[in-house]
């Protein structure tokens, strides 16, 4: 949620920055400020009336002490009390409406975020490795998985519906190995603390990280919207610190977690949703940073490098792009997407998204820290999809497929799988 003081100070500048995202959220700014003015003037009027009531009430005591009639003044005091109550109701309504509108306004793009309308304007930051070459026609992951009995879409549909998968035999072991590899890498080499959070999340937590109210239709709701299945590991992990007041020396906090994730939106039909590329349930290992505001820009670069290390250790060709203002997520101020090359698919797949949210989430969560001067300030949060497992899985088996139909695993995974080949 945006700081209302920013809107008061320069509303036109805020509108212009939000406009670069596309959409019409900038049109809400004037109503937000009108609610803010009504709320603030109401508070001022209440204070004035309360002062008048206190002053006049003293006169009642004097009159009674002198044995004089105070009924007229008592009537006046009751009238002031009724006015105070009415103004309070109006001010509370204005504040509630202001909050409702603020929750619909996306984060401000970072000053360094490239301006553009859509993904076509996203600049390439860097590439790593080379696209693999084959002396045979490479298969896609659906064919490889079928030939080696790694997973079964029909079984997933049988027990649930389309958009779900069942990993089987060596495929299930490979999935488990990838999760363990990712957690070990981030905890043992990059200083993350592993947590295992709940996968069912309350409504306040969904508001805290910005999934609600905008994306409610994409979520799996329980108990009439009181709880939700985790749409991304970012939500439960970041909200572990909701409504906390931290000490400055506790920062930065670096957390990693494995969770399954659940989303109703599975994407459009076609090549981008074939097989396990887009599913309603998928595994993810998440990276979350809670940091000092002065350090969040540098920490985003570090977080992105930590996510890239995964692909480097697995020897997978990838590229990192920066999202323009028209493509960044609702809560993000600045984002890097890491896209891995999947040769059988014949294209790049987004496998990690690393974002700096500034204080947008922490204002919603009321997550603060006490600085060296004793002032309470909002932390900054960062999130990196340490890796979305389905797309990593796709790129891995397509990259390391062999002419004989087997998969020759990269060295980093051999200790976790227990063999160098899946056949």
Short mmCIF file of C-alpha atoms in Angstrom, two decimals:
data_model
loop_
_atom_site.label_atom_id
_atom_site.label_comp_id
_atom_site.label_asym_id
_atom_site.label_seq_id
_atom_site.Cartn_x
_atom_site.Cartn_y
_atom_site.Cartn_z
CA UNK A 1 0.00 0.00 0.00
CA UNK A 2 1.30 3.45 -0.87
CA UNK A 3 2.18 6.05 1.75
CA UNK A 4 -0.68 8.57 1.73
CA UNK A 5 1.86 11.35 2.32
CA UNK A 6 3.33 10.74 -1.13
CA UNK A 7 -0.08 11.31 -2.68
CA UNK A 8 -0.63 14.49 -0.70
CA UNK A 9 2.76 15.97 -1.57
CA UNK A 10 2.67 15.53 -5.35
CA UNK A 11 -0.44 13.75 -6.66
CA UNK A 12 0.29 14.55 -10.31
CA UNK A 13 3.72 12.93 -10.13
CA UNK A 14 2.23 9.82 -8.53
CA UNK A 15 -0.48 9.63 -11.19
CA UNK A 16 2.13 9.86 -13.95
CA UNK A 17 4.23 7.06 -12.47
CA UNK A 18 1.21 4.79 -12.08
CA UNK A 19 0.12 5.59 -15.65
CA UNK A 20 3.34 4.00 -16.93
CA UNK A 21 2.00 0.68 -15.66
CA UNK A 22 -1.02 0.91 -17.93
CA UNK A 23 -4.59 0.52 -16.73
CA UNK A 24 -6.69 3.11 -14.95
CA UNK A 25 -5.62 2.78 -11.30
CA UNK A 26 -4.25 6.33 -11.41
CA UNK A 27 -7.84 7.58 -11.64
CA UNK A 28 -8.40 6.51 -8.02
CA UNK A 29 -5.92 9.07 -6.66
CA UNK A 30 -8.33 12.04 -6.61
CA UNK A 31 -10.99 10.09 -4.69
CA UNK A 32 -8.36 8.82 -2.26
CA UNK A 33 -7.26 12.38 -1.55
CA UNK A 34 -10.87 13.54 -1.18
CA UNK A 35 -11.45 10.81 1.42
CA UNK A 36 -8.22 11.77 3.13
CA UNK A 37 -9.26 15.42 3.31
CA UNK A 38 -12.69 14.51 4.69
CA UNK A 39 -11.11 12.22 7.29
CA UNK A 40 -8.54 14.83 8.37
CA UNK A 41 -11.03 17.71 8.51
CA UNK A 42 -13.37 15.48 10.50
CA UNK A 43 -10.64 14.82 13.04
CA UNK A 44 -9.95 18.55 13.28
CA UNK A 45 -13.64 19.33 13.78
CA UNK A 46 -13.91 16.62 16.45
CA UNK A 47 -10.99 18.07 18.38
CA UNK A 48 -12.49 21.58 18.22
CA UNK A 49 -15.88 20.35 19.39
CA UNK A 50 -14.34 18.24 22.17
CA UNK A 51 -12.49 21.33 23.38
CA UNK A 52 -15.74 23.33 23.30
CA UNK A 53 -17.57 20.59 25.18
CA UNK A 54 -14.91 20.46 27.88
CA UNK A 55 -14.98 24.23 28.29
CA UNK A 56 -18.77 24.44 28.47
CA UNK A 57 -18.98 21.45 30.81
CA UNK A 58 -16.94 23.38 33.32
CA UNK A 59 -19.58 26.14 33.24
CA UNK A 60 -22.23 23.57 34.21
CA UNK A 61 -20.30 22.78 37.35
CA UNK A 62 -20.01 26.46 38.25
CA UNK A 63 -23.74 27.08 37.72
CA UNK A 64 -24.74 24.08 39.81
CA UNK A 65 -22.38 25.15 42.55
CA UNK A 66 -24.06 28.56 42.55
CA UNK A 67 -27.50 26.90 42.54
CA UNK A 68 -28.39 28.24 39.11
CA UNK A 69 -30.22 26.51 36.24
CA UNK A 70 -27.80 24.68 33.89
CA UNK A 71 -30.32 22.84 31.72
CA UNK A 72 -29.76 25.01 28.63
CA UNK A 73 -26.02 24.47 28.74
CA UNK A 74 -26.50 20.74 29.37
CA UNK A 75 -28.68 20.57 26.25
CA UNK A 76 -25.95 22.38 24.31
CA UNK A 77 -23.33 19.88 25.56
CA UNK A 78 -25.51 16.94 24.52
CA UNK A 79 -25.89 18.52 21.09
CA UNK A 80 -22.13 18.85 20.78
CA UNK A 81 -21.75 15.19 21.74
CA UNK A 82 -24.19 14.16 19.02
CA UNK A 83 -22.28 16.25 16.46
CA UNK A 84 -19.00 14.65 17.56
CA UNK A 85 -20.53 11.19 17.12
CA UNK A 86 -21.89 12.03 13.67
CA UNK A 87 -18.57 13.51 12.52
CA UNK A 88 -16.78 10.41 13.84
CA UNK A 89 -19.05 8.12 11.82
CA UNK A 90 -18.41 10.15 8.66
CA UNK A 91 -14.65 10.25 9.29
CA UNK A 92 -14.54 6.49 9.89
CA UNK A 93 -16.45 5.89 6.65
CA UNK A 94 -14.04 8.14 4.76
CA UNK A 95 -11.05 6.31 6.25
CA UNK A 96 -12.53 2.91 5.35
CA UNK A 97 -13.15 4.06 1.77
CA UNK A 98 -9.64 5.53 1.56
CA UNK A 99 -8.13 2.21 2.65
CA UNK A 100 -10.33 0.28 0.22
CA UNK A 101 -9.12 2.45 -2.66
CA UNK A 102 -5.47 2.38 -1.61
CA UNK A 103 -5.55 -1.42 -1.69
CA UNK A 104 -6.50 -1.21 -5.38
CA UNK A 105 -3.55 1.00 -6.34
CA UNK A 106 -0.39 -0.86 -7.42
CA UNK A 107 3.08 -0.10 -6.19
CA UNK A 108 5.02 2.76 -7.74
CA UNK A 109 7.62 1.61 -10.27
CA UNK A 110 11.15 2.22 -9.08
CA UNK A 111 12.83 5.27 -10.61
CA UNK A 112 15.24 2.92 -12.38
CA UNK A 113 12.49 0.67 -13.76
CA UNK A 114 12.48 0.87 -17.59
CA UNK A 115 9.33 2.43 -19.01
CA UNK A 116 7.39 0.32 -21.48
CA UNK A 117 3.94 -1.00 -22.32
CA UNK A 118 4.44 -4.77 -22.19
CA UNK A 119 6.95 -7.64 -22.27
CA UNK A 120 8.21 -6.53 -25.69
CA UNK A 121 9.87 -3.60 -23.91
CA UNK A 122 11.73 -5.70 -21.33
CA UNK A 123 15.49 -5.20 -21.76
CA UNK A 124 17.93 -8.11 -21.65
CA UNK A 125 20.30 -7.80 -18.69
CA UNK A 126 22.59 -10.81 -19.27
CA UNK A 127 22.83 -14.36 -20.56
CA UNK A 128 24.71 -17.34 -19.16
CA UNK A 129 25.89 -20.50 -20.90
CA UNK A 130 25.11 -21.75 -24.36
CA UNK A 131 22.06 -23.40 -25.83
CA UNK A 132 22.68 -27.16 -26.00
CA UNK A 133 23.12 -28.77 -29.39
CA UNK A 134 22.01 -32.29 -30.32
CA UNK A 135 22.92 -34.73 -33.08
CA UNK A 136 19.32 -35.95 -32.96
CA UNK A 137 15.89 -34.31 -32.90
CA UNK A 138 15.29 -33.36 -29.24
CA UNK A 139 11.99 -34.39 -27.68
CA UNK A 140 9.87 -32.18 -25.48
CA UNK A 141 9.32 -33.02 -21.82
CA UNK A 142 5.93 -34.63 -22.43
CA UNK A 143 7.46 -37.25 -24.74
CA UNK A 144 10.48 -37.77 -22.47
CA UNK A 145 8.29 -38.17 -19.40
CA UNK A 146 6.07 -40.67 -21.16
CA UNK A 147 8.99 -42.75 -22.49
CA UNK A 148 10.67 -42.93 -19.06
CA UNK A 149 7.49 -43.05 -16.94
CA UNK A 150 8.51 -39.93 -15.03
CA UNK A 151 5.00 -38.53 -14.58
CA UNK A 152 1.42 -39.17 -15.57
CA UNK A 153 -1.12 -36.48 -16.45
CA UNK A 154 -4.01 -38.94 -16.64
CA UNK A 155 -3.46 -39.99 -13.03
CA UNK A 156 -3.45 -36.34 -11.97
CA UNK A 157 -6.73 -35.77 -13.79
CA UNK A 158 -8.24 -38.92 -12.30
CA UNK A 159 -7.76 -37.83 -8.70
CA UNK A 160 -8.28 -34.10 -9.32
CA UNK A 161 -8.81 -32.50 -12.74
CA UNK A 162 -6.86 -31.23 -15.71
CA UNK A 163 -3.98 -28.99 -14.71
CA UNK A 164 -2.67 -31.46 -12.12
CA UNK A 165 0.10 -34.05 -12.41
CA UNK A 166 1.30 -37.20 -10.66
CA UNK A 167 5.06 -37.83 -10.61
CA UNK A 168 5.96 -41.51 -10.66
CA UNK A 169 9.01 -43.69 -10.01
CA UNK A 170 12.28 -41.99 -10.99
CA UNK A 171 10.31 -38.86 -11.92
CA UNK A 172 9.06 -38.49 -8.35
CA UNK A 173 12.58 -39.04 -7.05
CA UNK A 174 13.94 -36.37 -9.40
CA UNK A 175 11.31 -33.90 -8.20
CA UNK A 176 12.24 -34.58 -4.57
CA UNK A 177 15.94 -34.31 -5.41
CA UNK A 178 15.46 -30.89 -7.01
CA UNK A 179 13.66 -29.57 -3.93
CA UNK A 180 16.40 -30.82 -1.63
CA UNK A 181 19.14 -29.47 -3.90
CA UNK A 182 17.55 -26.01 -3.96
CA UNK A 183 17.07 -25.85 -0.19
CA UNK A 184 20.60 -27.06 0.54
CA UNK A 185 22.14 -24.57 -1.89
CA UNK A 186 20.34 -21.58 -0.42
CA UNK A 187 20.81 -22.53 3.25
CA UNK A 188 24.38 -23.82 3.10
CA UNK A 189 25.90 -21.32 0.68
CA UNK A 190 23.76 -18.19 0.70
CA UNK A 191 22.87 -17.85 4.37
CA UNK A 192 19.13 -18.51 4.21
CA UNK A 193 17.19 -19.94 7.13
CA UNK A 194 14.81 -22.69 6.10
CA UNK A 195 11.20 -22.54 7.29
CA UNK A 196 8.26 -24.82 6.61
CA UNK A 197 5.11 -22.64 6.79
CA UNK A 198 1.42 -23.57 6.64
CA UNK A 199 0.00 -24.10 3.16
CA UNK A 200 -3.46 -22.79 4.16
CA UNK A 201 -3.40 -19.04 4.65
CA UNK A 202 -5.79 -16.61 6.30
CA UNK A 203 -7.30 -13.61 4.57
CA UNK A 204 -5.18 -11.02 6.39
CA UNK A 205 -2.01 -12.66 5.09
CA UNK A 206 -3.31 -12.56 1.52
CA UNK A 207 -3.94 -8.84 1.90
CA UNK A 208 -0.50 -8.41 3.44
CA UNK A 209 1.46 -9.39 0.34
CA UNK A 210 -0.98 -7.93 -2.18
CA UNK A 211 -2.81 -10.98 -3.52
CA UNK A 212 -6.09 -9.52 -2.26
CA UNK A 213 -8.27 -7.86 -3.28
CA UNK A 214 -7.09 -7.74 -6.90
CA UNK A 215 -6.39 -11.42 -7.58
CA UNK A 216 -9.05 -13.15 -5.48
CA UNK A 217 -10.66 -14.85 -8.48
CA UNK A 218 -7.36 -16.61 -9.27
CA UNK A 219 -7.09 -18.14 -5.79
CA UNK A 220 -8.46 -21.33 -4.27
CA UNK A 221 -10.64 -20.04 -1.43
CA UNK A 222 -11.83 -22.06 1.59
CA UNK A 223 -14.61 -21.37 4.08
CA UNK A 224 -16.19 -18.57 2.06
CA UNK A 225 -12.92 -16.74 1.57
CA UNK A 226 -11.70 -16.83 5.17
CA UNK A 227 -8.75 -19.02 4.14
CA UNK A 228 -6.90 -19.79 0.91
CA UNK A 229 -4.56 -22.43 -0.44
CA UNK A 230 -1.13 -20.83 -0.82
CA UNK A 231 -0.89 -19.25 -4.31
CA UNK A 232 2.86 -18.76 -3.89
CA UNK A 233 5.31 -19.46 -1.08
CA UNK A 234 5.95 -15.71 -0.82
CA UNK A 235 2.65 -15.27 1.03
CA UNK A 236 3.10 -17.53 4.08
CA UNK A 237 6.84 -16.90 4.38
CA UNK A 238 6.68 -13.08 4.30
CA UNK A 239 3.68 -13.01 6.63
CA UNK A 240 5.58 -14.89 9.32
CA UNK A 241 6.67 -11.39 10.38
CA UNK A 242 3.34 -9.61 9.92
CA UNK A 243 2.57 -6.98 12.59
CA UNK A 244 6.04 -7.30 14.14
CA UNK A 245 8.37 -4.55 15.36
CA UNK A 246 11.94 -5.71 14.72
CA UNK A 247 15.22 -4.34 15.99
CA UNK A 248 17.53 -2.91 13.34
CA UNK A 249 20.26 -5.42 14.17
CA UNK A 250 17.88 -8.26 13.21
CA UNK A 251 18.00 -7.14 9.58
CA UNK A 252 18.44 -8.53 7.01
CA UNK A 253 16.27 -11.61 7.47
CA UNK A 254 16.73 -14.23 4.72
CA UNK A 255 14.23 -17.08 4.57
CA UNK A 256 13.74 -19.98 2.18
CA UNK A 257 10.92 -22.48 2.05
CA UNK A 258 9.46 -25.25 -0.05
CA UNK A 259 5.70 -25.14 -0.58
CA UNK A 260 3.20 -26.43 -3.08
CA UNK A 261 1.37 -23.55 -4.76
CA UNK A 262 -2.22 -23.42 -6.02
CA UNK A 263 -3.72 -21.13 -8.66
CA UNK A 264 -6.94 -21.31 -10.63
CA UNK A 265 -5.49 -19.43 -13.59
CA UNK A 266 -3.56 -21.96 -15.68
CA UNK A 267 -2.97 -19.75 -18.72
CA UNK A 268 -4.23 -19.93 -22.25
CA UNK A 269 -4.19 -23.06 -24.36
CA UNK A 270 -1.29 -23.76 -26.68
CA UNK A 271 2.45 -24.21 -26.53
CA UNK A 272 2.91 -22.12 -23.37
CA UNK A 273 0.59 -24.41 -21.38
CA UNK A 274 1.56 -27.80 -22.85
CA UNK A 275 2.42 -30.49 -20.31
CA UNK A 276 3.55 -29.18 -16.93
CA UNK A 277 4.53 -25.66 -18.02
CA UNK A 278 1.35 -24.18 -16.50
CA UNK A 279 -0.57 -26.07 -13.84
CA UNK A 280 -3.05 -25.41 -11.05
CA UNK A 281 -0.70 -27.01 -8.49
CA UNK A 282 3.07 -26.73 -8.62
CA UNK A 283 6.04 -26.87 -6.27
CA UNK A 284 8.27 -23.92 -5.54
CA UNK A 285 11.28 -23.12 -3.40
CA UNK A 286 11.03 -19.47 -2.40
CA UNK A 287 13.52 -16.84 -1.27
CA UNK A 288 12.30 -13.97 0.93
CA UNK A 289 14.36 -11.05 2.22
CA UNK A 290 13.24 -8.55 4.89
CA UNK A 291 15.75 -5.71 4.86
CA UNK A 292 16.65 -2.16 5.85
CA UNK A 293 15.22 0.37 3.35
CA UNK A 294 18.70 1.64 2.51
CA UNK A 295 19.80 -1.84 1.44
CA UNK A 296 16.91 -3.11 -0.68
CA UNK A 297 18.29 -1.98 -4.05
CA UNK A 298 21.61 -3.76 -3.51
CA UNK A 299 19.85 -6.78 -1.99
CA UNK A 300 17.76 -7.23 -5.14
CA UNK A 301 20.94 -7.66 -7.17
CA UNK A 302 22.25 -10.16 -4.62
CA UNK A 303 18.96 -12.06 -4.48
CA UNK A 304 18.86 -12.33 -8.26
CA UNK A 305 22.41 -13.69 -8.32
CA UNK A 306 21.45 -16.28 -5.69
CA UNK A 307 18.54 -17.43 -7.84
CA UNK A 308 20.76 -17.55 -10.93
CA UNK A 309 23.25 -19.78 -9.12
CA UNK A 310 20.71 -22.61 -9.28
CA UNK A 311 20.80 -22.68 -13.07
CA UNK A 312 24.55 -22.26 -13.21
CA UNK A 313 25.09 -25.27 -10.92
CA UNK A 314 22.78 -27.32 -13.11
CA UNK A 315 24.50 -26.15 -16.27
CA UNK A 316 21.32 -24.74 -17.82
CA UNK A 317 21.44 -21.89 -20.32
CA UNK A 318 19.39 -18.90 -19.18
CA UNK A 319 18.86 -15.20 -19.66
CA UNK A 320 17.90 -12.49 -17.17
CA UNK A 321 15.58 -9.69 -18.24
CA UNK A 322 14.32 -6.63 -16.39
CA UNK A 323 10.58 -6.05 -16.45
CA UNK A 324 9.37 -2.70 -17.72
CA UNK A 325 6.71 -0.62 -15.98
CA UNK A 326 3.92 -2.15 -18.06
CA UNK A 327 4.93 -5.71 -17.14
CA UNK A 328 5.93 -5.66 -13.46
CA UNK A 329 3.67 -7.30 -10.90
CA UNK A 330 1.04 -5.42 -8.91
CA UNK A 331 3.08 -5.19 -5.69
CA UNK A 332 6.54 -4.88 -7.22
CA UNK A 333 8.63 -1.74 -7.74
CA UNK A 334 11.43 -3.48 -9.68
CA UNK A 335 11.67 -7.04 -11.02
CA UNK A 336 14.13 -9.31 -12.80
CA UNK A 337 12.83 -12.44 -14.52
CA UNK A 338 15.18 -15.38 -15.06
CA UNK A 339 14.24 -17.45 -18.09
CA UNK A 340 15.74 -20.88 -18.72
CA UNK A 341 16.15 -22.40 -22.19
CA UNK A 342 14.09 -25.53 -22.84
CA UNK A 343 15.35 -27.09 -26.10
CA UNK A 344 12.47 -29.51 -26.63
CA UNK A 345 10.00 -26.72 -26.02
CA UNK A 346 12.03 -24.51 -28.32
CA UNK A 347 11.89 -21.40 -26.16
CA UNK A 348 12.64 -19.72 -22.86
CA UNK A 349 10.58 -20.40 -19.74
CA UNK A 350 10.36 -18.03 -16.78
CA UNK A 351 11.72 -20.01 -13.86
CA UNK A 352 12.40 -17.28 -11.27
CA UNK A 353 11.06 -13.78 -10.66
CA UNK A 354 13.06 -11.59 -8.27
CA UNK A 355 11.33 -8.44 -7.01
CA UNK A 356 11.88 -5.50 -4.71
CA UNK A 357 8.56 -4.44 -3.15
CA UNK A 358 9.97 -1.54 -1.13
CA UNK A 359 7.62 -0.81 1.78
CA UNK A 360 4.47 -1.63 -0.22
CA UNK A 361 3.89 -5.00 1.48
CA UNK A 362 5.12 -3.98 4.92
CA UNK A 363 2.63 -1.11 5.12
CA UNK A 364 -0.12 -3.66 4.51
CA UNK A 365 1.41 -6.07 7.04
CA UNK A 366 2.42 -3.38 9.54
CA UNK A 367 5.93 -4.84 9.62
CA UNK A 368 8.38 -2.30 11.04
CA UNK A 369 11.78 -1.99 12.67
CA UNK A 370 13.17 0.44 15.24
CA UNK A 371 16.12 2.32 13.78
CA UNK A 372 19.21 3.59 15.60
CA UNK A 373 17.39 6.83 16.50
CA UNK A 374 14.51 4.92 18.08
CA UNK A 375 12.12 5.72 15.22
CA UNK A 376 9.73 3.04 13.97
CA UNK A 377 10.15 2.58 10.19
CA UNK A 378 8.75 0.17 7.64
CA UNK A 379 11.05 -2.60 6.44
CA UNK A 380 11.50 -3.39 2.76
CA UNK A 381 10.67 -6.84 1.41
CA UNK A 382 12.11 -8.76 -1.52
CA UNK A 383 11.06 -12.02 -3.04
CA UNK A 384 12.72 -14.42 -5.41
CA UNK A 385 11.01 -17.51 -6.74
CA UNK A 386 14.03 -19.55 -5.76
CA UNK A 387 12.77 -21.69 -8.51
CA UNK A 388 9.40 -22.77 -9.86
CA UNK A 389 9.95 -26.51 -10.04
CA UNK A 390 7.85 -27.50 -13.08
CA UNK A 391 9.74 -25.28 -15.51
CA UNK A 392 13.10 -26.17 -14.01
CA UNK A 393 12.14 -29.83 -14.36
CA UNK A 394 11.14 -29.28 -18.02
CA UNK A 395 14.38 -27.51 -18.91
CA UNK A 396 16.49 -30.08 -17.07
CA UNK A 397 15.17 -33.22 -18.72
CA UNK A 398 15.03 -31.56 -22.15
CA UNK A 399 18.61 -30.27 -21.86
CA UNK A 400 20.13 -33.55 -20.63
CA UNK A 401 18.21 -36.00 -22.82
CA UNK A 402 20.37 -38.51 -24.69
CA UNK A 403 20.01 -40.17 -28.08
CA UNK A 404 19.18 -43.50 -26.41
CA UNK A 405 16.22 -41.91 -24.61
CA UNK A 406 17.88 -41.67 -21.18
CA UNK A 407 18.68 -38.55 -19.14
CA UNK A 408 22.29 -37.95 -18.12
CA UNK A 409 22.06 -35.86 -14.94
CA UNK A 410 24.31 -32.87 -14.15
CA UNK A 411 26.97 -33.48 -11.50
CA UNK A 412 25.23 -31.30 -8.89
CA UNK A 413 22.18 -33.58 -8.80
CA UNK A 414 23.90 -36.97 -8.74
CA UNK A 415 24.26 -37.07 -4.90
CA UNK A 416 20.55 -36.34 -4.53
CA UNK A 417 19.30 -38.83 -7.12
CA UNK A 418 21.87 -41.50 -6.34
CA UNK A 419 22.81 -42.17 -9.95
CA UNK A 420 24.08 -40.27 -12.95
CA UNK A 421 21.46 -41.50 -15.36
CA UNK A 422 17.70 -41.98 -15.54
CA UNK A 423 16.71 -44.60 -18.08
#
